Each structure stands twice: as structure tokens, then as C-alpha cells.
């Protein structure tokens, strides 16, 4: 998507540190809660999963859908956010 | 699927088999990879089924084109590319003809190439005859050929390296030729080929001859008719090509190497009488042999060559070229061979024609045997075979489809016909029925035979001639009355009255027959006396009273009105319509009522759900507020209701949620015991407020929060992330606590307890030491034996404890004893002091744990 949300911009602007998982673009309260229940309480844990899946878009999106039930837009937002973060900081 | 029982390694290797390199398979990624595996398997099945079809149709491809697509795939595509491309490609079947997904793939990649190839085709062809003689010198300057000089490159690519193979003047070929540039081998082959001058022999045959033929063929459209121009050769070629691919799939020949191929090729050529299959057959063999060497590339090439429609058989062959070229890791031989194979294929197809055209094949035999290129061409031929097979199949498929479509077409008409026939039948039936009803039997004889006046009439008038008269009279009267009644019923204005007066009836009957006059009364008498219904109603002075005497009759009316046909039809139609309408109205009413009820019910449910949701939110808000109040004594322990509402409900929703809110408020006041509704004065105004009256649950809360408990495993332990066997009896456990955060004197004992409880099944732990000052939160454990420590390792490593991921390492025993000399003497297994499991998923009630809990509750969000 050409346009990125405010959340995305904020997230990608700096190292994520201890930001909660809800700071990720595409992850709101509900999804954040579901992810936290599964143990992904911090954004870096989701980043870990993203890296374990070798930054593959399809796999990450599938995983996200299975884990917290994100829809396509949310998946895309989250993936884009993490990818850009990785490009910038990793 | 059986994938459910796959271990991680198996899953990993399965995915690798499809050419997809997965990341680590862990708990989290396992389902994702399982799905991916399923998808890949389905794709493979699809591809396998489709490739069978395309292979047969490829025969047609190879017959004409060969080498068209030579340069189309300069890029090397390894299997990964194949699989990764398949995904996007699968969905886009670019070309109408090819149904193979790999075909669909390749257009994505070769789009540009194809376009250029096609574009080059047309300009290339007219040049072909001219350029051919020039090819030899141009061989060296192949690299110069860009897309535009497709022809040159194609013709030059006929060289032994086979890259040129089928020189169809495609731009694609031009690209392939630059690839071949670097190989002297190829160039020499090219030049050798051209020494001969004619296109007959394998490579040159493939190239020049093919190009020649192609030009002629392409003179028209790139269709079968072109081949027909060339004569029956095209068909023969196609057949041959069909044969070829059939053989090629069975090929399992060991790759005998280039030399042999060339020899056989040469031999084939020598034996080749014009248009005989021998050459083709031997070519096939050679091609197969060669093919075996690069089976993978061939197959994928063959598959990918199916991209193009029948017409672009040339293109597909060239594609094959290019693909093989691209795919092969080995620069020279592989690429050359692949290209030569495709060119060979082409040459096979064209060979009969060539032989017809010229008899210059002999001089080339020697040349060819020298070149390794012939082998390439043979392999190309093999590839071409593959191409031809799918092409064939594709064509056959289309023919079948056409037939099927025509069949379905007629089937469609058949069904329509049947439908109309049925409708007509019923229509006729209805009409006949109406007509029967409408028209009474007007034959007097019939009336005479079956008259309703009864047996007494018969007895009375037996033998008397009056009988017929009376009956005749009766029938006439009846008909007349029926006619009148019918007309009246139909709305005919001529007869405003349904019934006929006596005078009029008599007048009518007299008009019919003078003799009737006397018998009118007698007849009427008999009608009165009739036991059966005559169809005439006699009305006297007083209606509804049966008439006993003919003199009383004033009106005659028919009870069986006879209406004209159209009238009947119309009435019937109207009746039917009205009835149907009525029924639909009734059904509609019932349905609408039902739907409305359902809608209301659903609305009700929705509102109730919203109300409960709102109640929960209010409770949460109040509870958190009360907790905040406890910590911050400045706040009032109650909250005004409107404030709560405004904080929970967005301004734009307030109007919508008003009803829900009100219900929630009333629910709370009725059913919630922890919230008290009262009136308070805030800022001078009276507010209805809610007060949370449950005593604070802070200690409960913190005890509910996980503190010093084990929270499950982060990853399954397997060979990859843990040593296969336990090495020493001593363990170093990291990240069990944070010394800065720990509060209290005995938290290390809690750690002891935690470890002992976690390893409660393992009674071999003899010494535990918590390093209070370590920043990493280290705990040292010594066990009775390596086996015990191994068990402890499995139990502890990778678990979550108090929000932290615990890791375990083995320590050398001597180091351990150095550090903890007191441990040397320990040999009694330790046991958890409290028998009920404190640290495993239950609430802690110990006071020191509470303190820690509150301190550590932030650790786990």
C-alpha cells in the first residue's frame, strides 16, 4: 500500500525496544490481546516470529491469521511494518 | 493428510523437496509450514496432470517451431524459482492455449522475451532467406545481434552448440546467441554448420532449414494451413514428433556423452532417406540420451515450452532452448545441449522436408559427427518431442472441446424443444377440455338416446312418434336456454336476463318447429317429473319453490350454460389467476410476518448482547477506578454515571446506544451487588453516581498474577536446541530472576522451591545454589548423575518462569565443586519442602511471594 498509517510511521521511526505488540501497525486492542495470550506480548516477540519465518510474506501472513485471526488488511499492515523496520534497523 | 504425523525434520525435508527452503520449524511455525506443504503438494498434482496433457500437445509445438523460444529464458531458473514463480504464475494463465501452470509461469518471466520474440518474428522472417547465406560470417558477430537481428542469431545459433538449434529468427534466439557467444565451441560449431551451406544436417538443418521452412510456413498465418502449404510433410512431422515425445518420457538412457550422441546423430543422418522415420528415430534416441543428462531441465523446459499456443510452436521450441539454456548450471555443454536439443527437435520435424528439398545432406554428415553440437541438437530434438506431445494433446483437447461444445449446444436446444412440447401439450389438453365442456353434444339422436327424463317417459312414449318430438323440443329448449345463459354470463348485452320468460320460450320453440307448440306443456311436465337433472330450471311465481305445474312456470333458466369458447377460456383463466394471486398474497403475508418476527428477535438478541457488553465495560471502569482511588487518595471513590457513559461511548454513538445504555444502567442497579447507585453532589450539581463497594482485591490480584511460577515451554526440546545426551551432572540455569527486582529475604528459597517442584519427578537433585548477585539470574544445580541432570535439563530448559525465559547449560563438575565446595559432599536428593505445588499454576498465598508478586507482576504483561 502506498499510504502508511500513523502507527506504521511511528513504529518504523525508532527501534522497537519494549514496545507492546499493539504498537505494531495492523494490531489493535483485540488482536493485541489475542497475541499476548499466546505469549507474543511484546512487539519484538512478533518480530522474532517474523524472522524465524525468514521474512516471508505469505508465511508470516498465514501465521498471523492463524494466531490471532487478522484479516488481510491487518496482515498486510503488520507485515509491511515489520519489514520496513527490519530494513531500517536490522 | 499424513503430514500431521510429520516430525519437524520430515516437514523440513518435505518442504525442501519442493524446492522451498523453509525457516526453522518450531511450534509456532509448524502449522504454517504444514499448510504450505499441502499447497505445494496440490500444486504438484495439478502440475503433473497438466504436464501430461501439455506434453502431447507439445508435439505440435515442436514440429513447426523448435527453438523459437531459445533466447526466451536466458536467466537461470533453478527449482526454487520454479516453485516460487508458480505461485503467482498459477493464477495467471496468460496464454489461452496452454493450461499448464508452468506455462503460465513462464509468460511472466518471458513476457518481454516473448514479445520481443514475436516482434522479431515478423521482421525476421522475410530476411531469413537472404540472411542465411550470410550466417556463416555472422556467426562470429552473433553477439551483435540484438533483438532485432533475431534471424541472424537464429540462423547462426544453428551451430552445434545447439543453442541456435532452431533458428526461427526469434529475438529470443538472438538473446540466446549472445549467451553462446562466449563459447568458442559453439561458434566453431556454427561455422562448421554453415560450411556445408545447406540446412539439411542436424544443426544446420535445424537452424537454416528450419528457418527456411518456417519462413515459408510463416508466410501465411502461423497455423496448420501453413504446414499444409509445405505439403503433407507438416502432418508427417507432427506425427513424428508425436512419436518422439512418447518415446522421450520413457527415456532412461544413461547419458552416454556427447561423442556418442554425435556419432549416432551422424549415423542417423547417413541412413536417412528423405522423409524416413529412421533419422527421426535415431534422433530421438540421441535426443533421449542427451536428454537424460539434463532431464530436469528438459522436463521443465518441455513444460514451459507449452506456454505458447499452437501457432507459436516455434516460440515454444525456442523457449525450450532458452529454458534449457537458462536452467543449466553448466555453461557450455548443458546450454548448448539444451539448445541443440530443441533445435534438434525442430530439425527432426523439418528433416523430411529438407530431404525433399535438397540432397546435400551428405556433405554435412562428416561435419556433424565432429561436433559435439549434434548431441545438443539431439537433445533438443528430445525436448522438441516433449514439446510436440503437449502441443498435440493441447490441439486434441481443443478439438474435443469444440465437439463437446457443439454437443452441448444441441443438448440445449433439445431441452428447449422438450419444454415447449410439454407446454404445447398441456395447452392443447386444456383447450380440448374447455371445448368439450363448452360444446354440449348437439346431436339430437344422442339426446334421444340418453335423455334425462327418466325411464317412465320411455315407457309412456314407447313407440310413439311424439317421443322424438318431445325430446327434440327439450333439447332445443335446453340449448337455447343454455345459450342465453351463457351469453348472459359472458357479459353479452343482448341478454340482460339470464332466464327466459315463458312466452319467449314458447315463441322460440314455435319458431323452431310448429309442432312443438302442443307439446311444450307436456314436455315441461315431464321435466318437472324428471328424476334427473335436465339442465333446465323452472321458476314460478315464487322463487326457490319447486314448480309442480307447467302453468305456473314463468321463467326458464338453464343450469348448464353454454358459453362460447373464448369466454370459457377467459373465465377459466381469470379464475386461475385470481386463485393464484390469493394464495401468493396469503403466503406473502405469512412470510412477512415470520420475517418480521425473526428480525425483531434478532434485534433483541443484539441489543441484549450489547447491553451485557456495556455492563462489563462499566464494571471494569468502576473497578479500575476504585483501585486507582485506593492508590491515589485524592480521587473520589465514585463515578458519576453520565461521566462513565461519556467515557465509554463515543459521541457519535451516543444516540444509538442510548437504549443500550439505559438497559445497562437498570441491569446494574438490579443485578450487580458490587456497585451501588447513589446521589452525590459534585461541583455543585447533583449526580447519580456509581460506587464500587467491593473491598479491594489488590492482594488477590497480585496473587493471581503469576509470580514465581512456571508458565510453560517456549519451544519443544529436540536435537537441535539441546545436547543429545546429558553431559555432566551439573547445570547452570540462567534468567530465573532479576536480582535488582527481588525484594525480601527468602526469595532465593522460593527459587529453590520452584526448581524442586518443576523437577519433582526427578529426585536426583542434591544441591541448588542461587547466585544472588548475578545479573543474569543464575542458579546452579547439581544432580546425582548425568542422567538426572539430563532429566532436569529437559524439564527446565526453555520454560517460562515468572515471565522470563529460562535457559540451562551443563557445567563441568570440577568447576562446580570449585565454586561450591559444599556441594561435593551432598548426596541426598532434595525435595520440595511444601508438598502442594506452589509454583505451578496455582495462586500463591505465601506472604513473601505476595511481595514478590507485586514486584514481579509487571514482568508478565
PDB file of C-alpha atoms in Angstrom, chain B residues 414-538:
ATOM      1  CA  UNK B 414     -33.160 -30.335 -27.191  1.00  0.00           C
ATOM      2  CA  UNK B 415     -34.133 -29.322 -23.719  1.00  0.00           C
ATOM      3  CA  UNK B 416     -35.840 -26.231 -25.018  1.00  0.00           C
ATOM      4  CA  UNK B 417     -37.691 -28.270 -27.512  1.00  0.00           C
ATOM      5  CA  UNK B 418     -38.893 -30.691 -24.928  1.00  0.00           C
ATOM      6  CA  UNK B 419     -40.050 -27.905 -22.735  1.00  0.00           C
ATOM      7  CA  UNK B 420     -42.048 -26.259 -25.464  1.00  0.00           C
ATOM      8  CA  UNK B 421     -43.508 -29.565 -26.479  1.00  0.00           C
ATOM      9  CA  UNK B 422     -44.708 -30.201 -22.984  1.00  0.00           C
ATOM     10  CA  UNK B 423     -46.201 -26.770 -22.737  1.00  0.00           C
ATOM     11  CA  UNK B 424     -47.989 -27.150 -26.024  1.00  0.00           C
ATOM     12  CA  UNK B 425     -49.305 -30.496 -24.996  1.00  0.00           C
ATOM     13  CA  UNK B 426     -50.828 -29.188 -21.843  1.00  0.00           C
ATOM     14  CA  UNK B 427     -52.190 -26.212 -23.619  1.00  0.00           C
ATOM     15  CA  UNK B 428     -53.918 -28.397 -26.127  1.00  0.00           C
ATOM     16  CA  UNK B 429     -55.242 -30.534 -23.383  1.00  0.00           C
ATOM     17  CA  UNK B 430     -56.728 -27.579 -21.650  1.00  0.00           C
ATOM     18  CA  UNK B 431     -58.246 -26.270 -24.808  1.00  0.00           C
ATOM     19  CA  UNK B 432     -59.767 -29.571 -25.632  1.00  0.00           C
ATOM     20  CA  UNK B 433     -61.208 -29.842 -22.214  1.00  0.00           C
ATOM     21  CA  UNK B 434     -62.713 -26.430 -22.449  1.00  0.00           C
ATOM     22  CA  UNK B 435     -64.104 -27.141 -25.801  1.00  0.00           C
ATOM     23  CA  UNK B 436     -65.673 -30.303 -24.564  1.00  0.00           C
ATOM     24  CA  UNK B 437     -67.212 -28.500 -21.694  1.00  0.00           C
ATOM     25  CA  UNK B 438     -68.331 -25.665 -23.818  1.00  0.00           C
ATOM     26  CA  UNK B 439     -69.929 -27.563 -26.506  1.00  0.00           C
ATOM     27  CA  UNK B 440     -72.667 -29.771 -25.425  1.00  0.00           C
ATOM     28  CA  UNK B 441     -73.494 -32.620 -27.623  1.00  0.00           C
ATOM     29  CA  UNK B 442     -75.792 -31.154 -30.144  1.00  0.00           C
ATOM     30  CA  UNK B 443     -76.880 -34.261 -31.790  1.00  0.00           C
ATOM     31  CA  UNK B 444     -80.443 -34.904 -31.181  1.00  0.00           C
ATOM     32  CA  UNK B 445     -80.022 -38.554 -31.611  1.00  0.00           C
ATOM     33  CA  UNK B 446     -77.691 -38.597 -28.703  1.00  0.00           C
ATOM     34  CA  UNK B 447     -80.123 -36.672 -26.707  1.00  0.00           C
ATOM     35  CA  UNK B 448     -82.786 -39.021 -27.663  1.00  0.00           C
ATOM     36  CA  UNK B 449     -80.780 -41.932 -26.569  1.00  0.00           C
ATOM     37  CA  UNK B 450     -79.619 -40.551 -23.293  1.00  0.00           C
ATOM     38  CA  UNK B 451     -82.192 -38.194 -22.097  1.00  0.00           C
ATOM     39  CA  UNK B 452     -82.628 -37.305 -18.511  1.00  0.00           C
ATOM     40  CA  UNK B 453     -86.326 -37.522 -18.384  1.00  0.00           C
ATOM     41  CA  UNK B 454     -86.381 -40.882 -16.867  1.00  0.00           C
ATOM     42  CA  UNK B 455     -87.499 -44.364 -17.641  1.00  0.00           C
ATOM     43  CA  UNK B 456     -91.112 -43.555 -17.138  1.00  0.00           C
ATOM     44  CA  UNK B 457     -91.028 -41.242 -20.091  1.00  0.00           C
ATOM     45  CA  UNK B 458     -89.657 -44.030 -22.135  1.00  0.00           C
ATOM     46  CA  UNK B 459     -92.381 -46.343 -21.029  1.00  0.00           C
ATOM     47  CA  UNK B 460     -95.084 -43.852 -21.663  1.00  0.00           C
ATOM     48  CA  UNK B 461     -93.956 -42.863 -25.016  1.00  0.00           C
ATOM     49  CA  UNK B 462     -92.638 -46.101 -26.161  1.00  0.00           C
ATOM     50  CA  UNK B 463     -93.228 -46.472 -29.750  1.00  0.00           C
ATOM     51  CA  UNK B 464     -94.937 -43.156 -30.086  1.00  0.00           C
ATOM     52  CA  UNK B 465     -93.570 -40.656 -32.517  1.00  0.00           C
ATOM     53  CA  UNK B 466     -94.164 -37.870 -30.086  1.00  0.00           C
ATOM     54  CA  UNK B 467     -91.276 -39.088 -28.195  1.00  0.00           C
ATOM     55  CA  UNK B 468     -88.793 -37.787 -30.627  1.00  0.00           C
ATOM     56  CA  UNK B 469     -90.662 -34.573 -30.914  1.00  0.00           C
ATOM     57  CA  UNK B 470     -90.685 -34.041 -27.244  1.00  0.00           C
ATOM     58  CA  UNK B 471     -87.094 -34.911 -26.906  1.00  0.00           C
ATOM     59  CA  UNK B 472     -86.242 -32.711 -29.768  1.00  0.00           C
ATOM     60  CA  UNK B 473     -88.178 -29.921 -28.215  1.00  0.00           C
ATOM     61  CA  UNK B 474     -86.473 -30.493 -24.987  1.00  0.00           C
ATOM     62  CA  UNK B 475     -83.079 -30.447 -26.468  1.00  0.00           C
ATOM     63  CA  UNK B 476     -83.795 -27.317 -28.407  1.00  0.00           C
ATOM     64  CA  UNK B 477     -85.148 -25.652 -25.367  1.00  0.00           C
ATOM     65  CA  UNK B 478     -82.220 -26.725 -23.382  1.00  0.00           C
ATOM     66  CA  UNK B 479     -79.766 -25.496 -25.903  1.00  0.00           C
ATOM     67  CA  UNK B 480     -81.491 -22.222 -26.288  1.00  0.00           C
ATOM     68  CA  UNK B 481     -81.618 -21.635 -22.614  1.00  0.00           C
ATOM     69  CA  UNK B 482     -78.031 -22.665 -22.255  1.00  0.00           C
ATOM     70  CA  UNK B 483     -77.060 -20.322 -24.984  1.00  0.00           C
ATOM     71  CA  UNK B 484     -78.900 -17.486 -23.376  1.00  0.00           C
ATOM     72  CA  UNK B 485     -77.419 -18.211 -20.007  1.00  0.00           C
ATOM     73  CA  UNK B 486     -74.005 -18.461 -21.465  1.00  0.00           C
ATOM     74  CA  UNK B 487     -74.298 -15.220 -23.256  1.00  0.00           C
ATOM     75  CA  UNK B 488     -75.567 -13.606 -20.188  1.00  0.00           C
ATOM     76  CA  UNK B 489     -72.749 -14.942 -18.101  1.00  0.00           C
ATOM     77  CA  UNK B 490     -70.255 -13.780 -20.564  1.00  0.00           C
ATOM     78  CA  UNK B 491     -71.482 -10.322 -20.290  1.00  0.00           C
ATOM     79  CA  UNK B 492     -73.201 -10.157 -23.601  1.00  0.00           C
ATOM     80  CA  UNK B 493     -75.563  -7.292 -23.509  1.00  0.00           C
ATOM     81  CA  UNK B 494     -78.036  -8.894 -25.742  1.00  0.00           C
ATOM     82  CA  UNK B 495     -79.422 -10.931 -22.930  1.00  0.00           C
ATOM     83  CA  UNK B 496     -79.750  -8.897 -19.814  1.00  0.00           C
ATOM     84  CA  UNK B 497     -81.732 -11.592 -18.232  1.00  0.00           C
ATOM     85  CA  UNK B 498     -80.396 -14.992 -17.563  1.00  0.00           C
ATOM     86  CA  UNK B 499     -83.686 -16.615 -17.558  1.00  0.00           C
ATOM     87  CA  UNK B 500     -86.160 -16.673 -20.302  1.00  0.00           C
ATOM     88  CA  UNK B 501     -89.780 -15.920 -19.850  1.00  0.00           C
ATOM     89  CA  UNK B 502     -92.302 -18.487 -20.751  1.00  0.00           C
ATOM     90  CA  UNK B 503     -93.695 -16.517 -23.606  1.00  0.00           C
ATOM     91  CA  UNK B 504     -90.357 -16.015 -25.154  1.00  0.00           C
ATOM     92  CA  UNK B 505     -89.520 -19.646 -24.738  1.00  0.00           C
ATOM     93  CA  UNK B 506     -92.725 -20.689 -26.373  1.00  0.00           C
ATOM     94  CA  UNK B 507     -92.240 -18.243 -29.137  1.00  0.00           C
ATOM     95  CA  UNK B 508     -88.792 -19.551 -29.767  1.00  0.00           C
ATOM     96  CA  UNK B 509     -89.886 -23.133 -29.750  1.00  0.00           C
ATOM     97  CA  UNK B 510     -92.730 -22.446 -32.073  1.00  0.00           C
ATOM     98  CA  UNK B 511     -90.363 -20.677 -34.333  1.00  0.00           C
ATOM     99  CA  UNK B 512     -88.271 -23.789 -34.360  1.00  0.00           C
ATOM    100  CA  UNK B 513     -90.995 -26.099 -35.158  1.00  0.00           C
ATOM    101  CA  UNK B 514     -94.676 -25.530 -35.447  1.00  0.00           C
ATOM    102  CA  UNK B 515     -95.482 -28.858 -33.974  1.00  0.00           C
ATOM    103  CA  UNK B 516     -93.753 -28.026 -30.797  1.00  0.00           C
ATOM    104  CA  UNK B 517     -96.490 -25.790 -29.646  1.00  0.00           C
ATOM    105  CA  UNK B 518     -98.666 -28.545 -28.435  1.00  0.00           C
ATOM    106  CA  UNK B 519     -96.009 -30.346 -26.701  1.00  0.00           C
ATOM    107  CA  UNK B 520     -94.478 -27.556 -24.749  1.00  0.00           C
ATOM    108  CA  UNK B 521     -96.511 -28.097 -21.702  1.00  0.00           C
ATOM    109  CA  UNK B 522     -96.231 -31.829 -21.886  1.00  0.00           C
ATOM    110  CA  UNK B 523     -92.533 -31.562 -22.105  1.00  0.00           C
ATOM    111  CA  UNK B 524     -92.378 -29.222 -19.271  1.00  0.00           C
ATOM    112  CA  UNK B 525     -94.463 -31.563 -17.262  1.00  0.00           C
ATOM    113  CA  UNK B 526     -92.099 -34.303 -17.919  1.00  0.00           C
ATOM    114  CA  UNK B 527     -89.257 -32.060 -16.998  1.00  0.00           C
ATOM    115  CA  UNK B 528     -90.871 -31.429 -13.704  1.00  0.00           C
ATOM    116  CA  UNK B 529     -91.341 -35.087 -13.183  1.00  0.00           C
ATOM    117  CA  UNK B 530     -87.862 -35.953 -14.240  1.00  0.00           C
ATOM    118  CA  UNK B 531     -85.758 -37.547 -11.612  1.00  0.00           C
ATOM    119  CA  UNK B 532     -82.539 -36.495 -13.191  1.00  0.00           C
ATOM    120  CA  UNK B 533     -81.334 -33.071 -13.787  1.00  0.00           C
ATOM    121  CA  UNK B 534     -82.430 -31.871 -17.159  1.00  0.00           C
ATOM    122  CA  UNK B 535     -80.424 -28.785 -17.116  1.00  0.00           C
ATOM    123  CA  UNK B 536     -83.413 -26.515 -17.067  1.00  0.00           C
ATOM    124  CA  UNK B 537     -84.663 -24.785 -14.078  1.00  0.00           C
ATOM    125  CA  UNK B 538     -88.252 -23.812 -13.938  1.00  0.00           C
TER     126      UNK B 538
END
